[in-house]
Structure formats: structure tokens, C-alpha cells
Amino acid sequence: MPQNEIIVSIVALSGAVLLISFWRQILFILLFGVIVVFCFGLYNVVAVARG
């Protein structure tokens, strides 16, 4: 196995471990982002409707 493939494998493995470890935090951040965008969009719609 060439050295490049070993490095790629290690990076992929560590990435997978990080994802598994932090999926709750990632999910929370994504959910928070969606809620913020949704509220901001709703606020803009209300602001435009009030004119």
C-alpha cells in the first residue's frame, strides 16, 4: 500500500470517528441554523406584510 493511500485511509477513519463522536453536536448546530433561518424568514415576511 503506497504512503498516500495510508494517509488518506487515516484521514477518512479519523473523519468518521469525529462524525460518530460529534453527530449530536452537528445535528444540534444544523437544527439551530434551520430554526434561525426559518425565524429570520418569517420575520422578513411579517415585516414586508406590515409594509
mmCIF file of N, CA and C in Angstrom:
data_model
loop_
_atom_site.group_PDB
_atom_site.id
_atom_site.type_symbol
_atom_site.label_atom_id
_atom_site.label_comp_id
_atom_site.label_asym_id
_atom_site.label_seq_id
_atom_site.Cartn_x
_atom_site.Cartn_y
_atom_site.Cartn_z
ATOM 1 N N MET A 1 0.859 -1.201 0.000
ATOM 2 C CA MET A 1 0.000 0.000 0.000
ATOM 3 C C MET A 1 0.895 1.252 0.000
ATOM 4 N N PRO A 2 0.721 2.131 -0.981
ATOM 5 C CA PRO A 2 1.526 3.367 -1.019
ATOM 6 C C PRO A 2 1.236 4.268 0.179
ATOM 7 N N GLN A 3 2.190 5.149 0.471
ATOM 8 C CA GLN A 3 2.059 6.001 1.653
ATOM 9 C C GLN A 3 0.846 6.922 1.528
ATOM 10 N N ASN A 4 0.566 7.432 0.318
ATOM 11 C CA ASN A 4 -0.579 8.327 0.115
ATOM 12 C C ASN A 4 -1.885 7.652 0.514
ATOM 13 N N GLU A 5 -2.031 6.382 0.127
ATOM 14 C CA GLU A 5 -3.260 5.657 0.459
ATOM 15 C C GLU A 5 -3.404 5.482 1.965
ATOM 16 N N ILE A 6 -2.283 5.243 2.643
ATOM 17 C CA ILE A 6 -2.310 5.098 4.108
ATOM 18 C C ILE A 6 -2.786 6.404 4.746
ATOM 19 N N ILE A 7 -2.239 7.529 4.276
ATOM 20 C CA ILE A 7 -2.617 8.843 4.815
ATOM 21 C C ILE A 7 -4.103 9.107 4.576
ATOM 22 N N VAL A 8 -4.560 8.819 3.353
ATOM 23 C CA VAL A 8 -5.978 9.021 3.019
ATOM 24 C C VAL A 8 -6.865 8.158 3.913
ATOM 25 N N SER A 9 -6.452 6.904 4.130
ATOM 26 C CA SER A 9 -7.226 5.995 4.985
ATOM 27 C C SER A 9 -7.312 6.522 6.415
ATOM 28 N N ILE A 10 -6.176 6.998 6.940
ATOM 29 C CA ILE A 10 -6.144 7.535 8.309
ATOM 30 C C ILE A 10 -7.050 8.758 8.425
ATOM 31 N N VAL A 11 -6.977 9.654 7.431
ATOM 32 C CA VAL A 11 -7.814 10.861 7.442
ATOM 33 C C VAL A 11 -9.290 10.487 7.385
ATOM 34 N N ALA A 12 -9.639 9.538 6.500
ATOM 35 C CA ALA A 12 -11.031 9.100 6.366
ATOM 36 C C ALA A 12 -11.524 8.478 7.670
ATOM 37 N N LEU A 13 -10.674 7.649 8.284
ATOM 38 C CA LEU A 13 -11.040 6.972 9.526
ATOM 39 C C LEU A 13 -11.249 7.973 10.659
ATOM 40 N N SER A 14 -10.313 8.931 10.791
ATOM 41 C CA SER A 14 -10.438 9.933 11.852
ATOM 42 C C SER A 14 -11.660 10.814 11.609
ATOM 43 N N GLY A 15 -11.948 11.111 10.335
ATOM 44 C CA GLY A 15 -13.148 11.878 9.996
ATOM 45 C C GLY A 15 -14.409 11.139 10.408
ATOM 46 N N ALA A 16 -14.427 9.828 10.133
ATOM 47 C CA ALA A 16 -15.586 9.006 10.500
ATOM 48 C C ALA A 16 -15.760 8.968 12.018
ATOM 49 N N VAL A 17 -14.647 8.802 12.742
ATOM 50 C CA VAL A 17 -14.694 8.767 14.213
ATOM 51 C C VAL A 17 -15.213 10.092 14.763
ATOM 52 N N LEU A 18 -14.719 11.208 14.189
ATOM 53 C CA LEU A 18 -15.179 12.531 14.621
ATOM 54 C C LEU A 18 -16.673 12.684 14.382
ATOM 55 N N LEU A 19 -17.132 12.264 13.192
ATOM 56 C CA LEU A 19 -18.554 12.372 12.863
ATOM 57 C C LEU A 19 -19.395 11.572 13.846
ATOM 58 N N ILE A 20 -18.945 10.333 14.146
ATOM 59 C CA ILE A 20 -19.692 9.485 15.077
ATOM 60 C C ILE A 20 -19.696 10.100 16.475
ATOM 61 N N SER A 21 -18.565 10.688 16.876
ATOM 62 C CA SER A 21 -18.455 11.270 18.212
ATOM 63 C C SER A 21 -19.308 12.530 18.352
ATOM 64 N N PHE A 22 -19.312 13.338 17.298
ATOM 65 C CA PHE A 22 -19.909 14.670 17.404
ATOM 66 C C PHE A 22 -21.221 14.810 16.640
ATOM 67 N N TRP A 23 -21.856 13.673 16.238
ATOM 68 C CA TRP A 23 -23.052 13.791 15.417
ATOM 69 C C TRP A 23 -24.169 14.517 16.160
ATOM 70 N N ARG A 24 -24.219 14.369 17.491
ATOM 71 C CA ARG A 24 -25.260 15.076 18.248
ATOM 72 C C ARG A 24 -25.046 16.579 18.170
ATOM 73 N N GLN A 25 -23.786 17.010 18.371
ATOM 74 C CA GLN A 25 -23.476 18.436 18.294
ATOM 75 C C GLN A 25 -23.733 18.974 16.890
ATOM 76 N N ILE A 26 -23.322 18.193 15.872
ATOM 77 C CA ILE A 26 -23.528 18.607 14.479
ATOM 78 C C ILE A 26 -25.024 18.739 14.198
ATOM 79 N N LEU A 27 -25.795 17.742 14.667
ATOM 80 C CA LEU A 27 -27.244 17.757 14.469
ATOM 81 C C LEU A 27 -27.863 18.976 15.148
ATOM 82 N N PHE A 28 -27.413 19.273 16.370
ATOM 83 C CA PHE A 28 -27.923 20.420 17.122
ATOM 84 C C PHE A 28 -27.621 21.719 16.392
ATOM 85 N N ILE A 29 -26.375 21.844 15.880
ATOM 86 C CA ILE A 29 -25.982 23.058 15.156
ATOM 87 C C ILE A 29 -26.823 23.217 13.893
ATOM 88 N N LEU A 30 -27.030 22.119 13.159
ATOM 89 C CA LEU A 30 -27.846 22.165 11.942
ATOM 90 C C LEU A 30 -29.274 22.584 12.280
ATOM 91 N N LEU A 31 -29.841 21.973 13.331
ATOM 92 C CA LEU A 31 -31.205 22.278 13.751
ATOM 93 C C LEU A 31 -31.326 23.744 14.146
ATOM 94 N N PHE A 32 -30.345 24.229 14.920
ATOM 95 C CA PHE A 32 -30.317 25.625 15.347
ATOM 96 C C PHE A 32 -30.264 26.551 14.134
ATOM 97 N N GLY A 33 -29.411 26.210 13.162
ATOM 98 C CA GLY A 33 -29.290 27.007 11.939
ATOM 99 C C GLY A 33 -30.603 27.070 11.178
ATOM 100 N N VAL A 34 -31.268 25.925 11.048
ATOM 101 C CA VAL A 34 -32.553 25.876 10.339
ATOM 102 C C VAL A 34 -33.583 26.745 11.053
ATOM 103 N N ILE A 35 -33.636 26.655 12.391
ATOM 104 C CA ILE A 35 -34.595 27.443 13.173
ATOM 105 C C ILE A 35 -34.325 28.936 13.016
ATOM 106 N N VAL A 36 -33.044 29.328 13.082
ATOM 107 C CA VAL A 36 -32.680 30.742 12.938
ATOM 108 C C VAL A 36 -33.088 31.258 11.564
ATOM 109 N N VAL A 37 -32.771 30.486 10.510
ATOM 110 C CA VAL A 37 -33.125 30.891 9.145
ATOM 111 C C VAL A 37 -34.640 30.984 9.000
ATOM 112 N N PHE A 38 -35.365 30.007 9.573
ATOM 113 C CA PHE A 38 -36.822 29.997 9.496
ATOM 114 C C PHE A 38 -37.415 31.227 10.187
ATOM 115 N N CYS A 39 -36.941 31.527 11.398
ATOM 116 C CA CYS A 39 -37.436 32.688 12.146
ATOM 117 C C CYS A 39 -37.109 33.984 11.418
ATOM 118 N N PHE A 40 -35.906 34.070 10.870
ATOM 119 C CA PHE A 40 -35.491 35.267 10.136
ATOM 120 C C PHE A 40 -36.373 35.461 8.908
ATOM 121 N N GLY A 41 -36.661 34.374 8.189
ATOM 122 C CA GLY A 41 -37.529 34.435 7.015
ATOM 123 C C GLY A 41 -38.939 34.848 7.403
ATOM 124 N N LEU A 42 -39.443 34.274 8.491
ATOM 125 C CA LEU A 42 -40.782 34.596 8.984
ATOM 126 C C LEU A 42 -40.864 36.075 9.359
ATOM 127 N N TYR A 43 -39.820 36.566 10.050
ATOM 128 C CA TYR A 43 -39.754 37.973 10.448
ATOM 129 C C TYR A 43 -39.777 38.880 9.226
ATOM 130 N N ASN A 44 -39.020 38.505 8.192
ATOM 131 C CA ASN A 44 -38.989 39.298 6.962
ATOM 132 C C ASN A 44 -40.355 39.330 6.291
ATOM 133 N N VAL A 45 -41.037 38.182 6.259
ATOM 134 C CA VAL A 45 -42.375 38.109 5.658
ATOM 135 C C VAL A 45 -43.338 39.016 6.418
ATOM 136 N N VAL A 46 -43.293 38.961 7.751
ATOM 137 C CA VAL A 46 -44.165 39.802 8.581
ATOM 138 C C VAL A 46 -43.844 41.277 8.360
ATOM 139 N N ALA A 47 -42.551 41.610 8.297
ATOM 140 C CA ALA A 47 -42.130 42.996 8.093
ATOM 141 C C ALA A 47 -42.616 43.506 6.743
ATOM 142 N N VAL A 48 -42.510 42.680 5.713
ATOM 143 C CA VAL A 48 -42.970 43.067 4.370
ATOM 144 C C VAL A 48 -44.493 43.190 4.356
ATOM 145 N N ALA A 49 -45.183 42.273 5.040
ATOM 146 C CA ALA A 49 -46.646 42.294 5.076
ATOM 147 C C ALA A 49 -47.149 43.559 5.771
ATOM 148 N N ARG A 50 -46.457 43.968 6.833
ATOM 149 C CA ARG A 50 -46.856 45.192 7.531
ATOM 150 C C ARG A 50 -46.538 46.424 6.695
ATOM 151 N N GLY A 51 -45.476 46.297 5.888
ATOM 152 C CA GLY A 51 -45.098 47.343 4.946
ATOM 153 C C GLY A 51 -44.818 48.653 5.613
#
